[in-house]
C-alpha positions as a printed NumPy array, in Angstrom:
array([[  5.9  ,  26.157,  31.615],
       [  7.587,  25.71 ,  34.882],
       [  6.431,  22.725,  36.944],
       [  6.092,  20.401,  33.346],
       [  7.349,  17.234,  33.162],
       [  9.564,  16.692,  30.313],
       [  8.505,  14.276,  27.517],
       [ 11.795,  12.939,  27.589],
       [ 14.417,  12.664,  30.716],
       [ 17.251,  14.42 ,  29.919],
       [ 19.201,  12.33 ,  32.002],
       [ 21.268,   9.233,  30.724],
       [ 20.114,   5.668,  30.95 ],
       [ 16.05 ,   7.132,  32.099],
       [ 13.567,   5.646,  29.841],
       [ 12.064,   7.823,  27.019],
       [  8.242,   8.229,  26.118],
       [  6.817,   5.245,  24.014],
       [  5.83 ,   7.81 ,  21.273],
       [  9.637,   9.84 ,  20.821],
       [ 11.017,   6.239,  20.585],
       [  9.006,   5.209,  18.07 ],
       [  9.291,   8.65 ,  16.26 ],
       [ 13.066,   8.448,  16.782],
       [ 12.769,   4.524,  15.13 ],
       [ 11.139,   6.178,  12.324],
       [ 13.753,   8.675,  11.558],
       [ 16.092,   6.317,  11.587],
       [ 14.706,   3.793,   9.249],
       [ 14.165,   6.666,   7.124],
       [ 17.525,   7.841,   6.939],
       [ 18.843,   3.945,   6.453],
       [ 16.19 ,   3.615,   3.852],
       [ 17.041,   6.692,   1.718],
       [ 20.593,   5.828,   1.83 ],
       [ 20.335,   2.396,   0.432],
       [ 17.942,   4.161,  -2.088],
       [ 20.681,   6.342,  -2.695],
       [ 22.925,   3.525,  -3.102],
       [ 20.893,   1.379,  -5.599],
       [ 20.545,  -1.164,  -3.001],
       [ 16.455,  -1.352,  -3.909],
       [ 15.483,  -4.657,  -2.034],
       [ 16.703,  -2.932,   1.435],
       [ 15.57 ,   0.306,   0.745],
       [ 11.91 ,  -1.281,   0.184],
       [ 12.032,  -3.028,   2.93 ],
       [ 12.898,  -0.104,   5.161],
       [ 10.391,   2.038,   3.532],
       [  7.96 ,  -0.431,   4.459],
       [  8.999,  -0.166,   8.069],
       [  8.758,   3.721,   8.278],
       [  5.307,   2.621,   7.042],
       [  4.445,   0.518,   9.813],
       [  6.071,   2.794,  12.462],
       [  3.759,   5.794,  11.225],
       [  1.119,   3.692,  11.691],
       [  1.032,   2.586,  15.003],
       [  1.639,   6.341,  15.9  ],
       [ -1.077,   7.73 ,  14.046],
       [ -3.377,   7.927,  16.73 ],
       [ -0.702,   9.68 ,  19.299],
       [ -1.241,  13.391,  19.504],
       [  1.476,  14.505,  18.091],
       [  0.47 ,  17.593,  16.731],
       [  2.855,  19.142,  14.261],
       [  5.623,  16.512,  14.225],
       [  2.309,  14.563,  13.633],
       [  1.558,  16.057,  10.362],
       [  5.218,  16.413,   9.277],
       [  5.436,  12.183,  10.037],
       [  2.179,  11.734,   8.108],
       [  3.647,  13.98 ,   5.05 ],
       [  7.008,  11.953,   4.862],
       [  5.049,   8.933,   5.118],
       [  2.967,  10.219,   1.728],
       [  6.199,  10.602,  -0.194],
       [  7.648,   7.283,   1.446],
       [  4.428,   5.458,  -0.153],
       [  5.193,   7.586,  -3.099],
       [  8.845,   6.049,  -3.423],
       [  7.639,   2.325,  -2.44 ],
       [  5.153,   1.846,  -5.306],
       [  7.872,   3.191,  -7.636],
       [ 10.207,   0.84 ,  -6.709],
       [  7.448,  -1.934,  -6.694],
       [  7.462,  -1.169, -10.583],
       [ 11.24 ,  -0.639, -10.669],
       [ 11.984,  -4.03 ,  -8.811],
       [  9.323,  -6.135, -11.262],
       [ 11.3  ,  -4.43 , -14.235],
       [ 14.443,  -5.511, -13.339],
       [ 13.088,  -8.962, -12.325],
       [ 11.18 ,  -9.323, -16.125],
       [ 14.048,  -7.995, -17.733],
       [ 16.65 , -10.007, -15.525],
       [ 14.453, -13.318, -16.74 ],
       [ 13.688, -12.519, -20.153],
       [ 18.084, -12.137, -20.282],
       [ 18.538, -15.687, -18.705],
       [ 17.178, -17.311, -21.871]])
């Protein structure tokens, strides 16, 4: 592989491919996102899910290959976790204004 240019400089301060910082943006909001999960802190967690979401998207036409797949498999289980805390969240808000009365 001599001669290759790397995806990403290894150097400080040189600007990384479009498609590692998006992938790295993802990982990130992931990690946030399962950590206010973790936290019961539902509102933020949904949010961020949805942004892991929206990152995924706009790389799933980069040819990623196997990080590809593995990005398009979290984002199955990050769906997965959204629409149960779409039903969680409405609970909570029902139950929160049927207690108000």
């Amino acid at each position: 592989m001599a001669g290759a240019l790397p995806l990403v400089s290894e150097e400080p301060g040189a600007p990384a491919c479009t498609g590692v910082l998006a992938l790295r943006r993802a990982t990130s909001l992931l990690a946030a996102a399962r950590r206010a999960d973790a936290q019961g802190e539902y509102q933020q967690a949904r949010e961020l899910y949805s942004e892991v979401l929206k990152v995924q998207k706009s790389l799933a036409r980069a040819p990623l290959g196997s990080i590809g797949k593995s990005l398009r498999d979290v984002a199955a289980g990050v769906e997965a976790r959204l629409q149960h805390l779409r039903v969680e969240l409405r609970e909570s808000d029902s139950t929160a204004c049927g207690s108000s009365r």
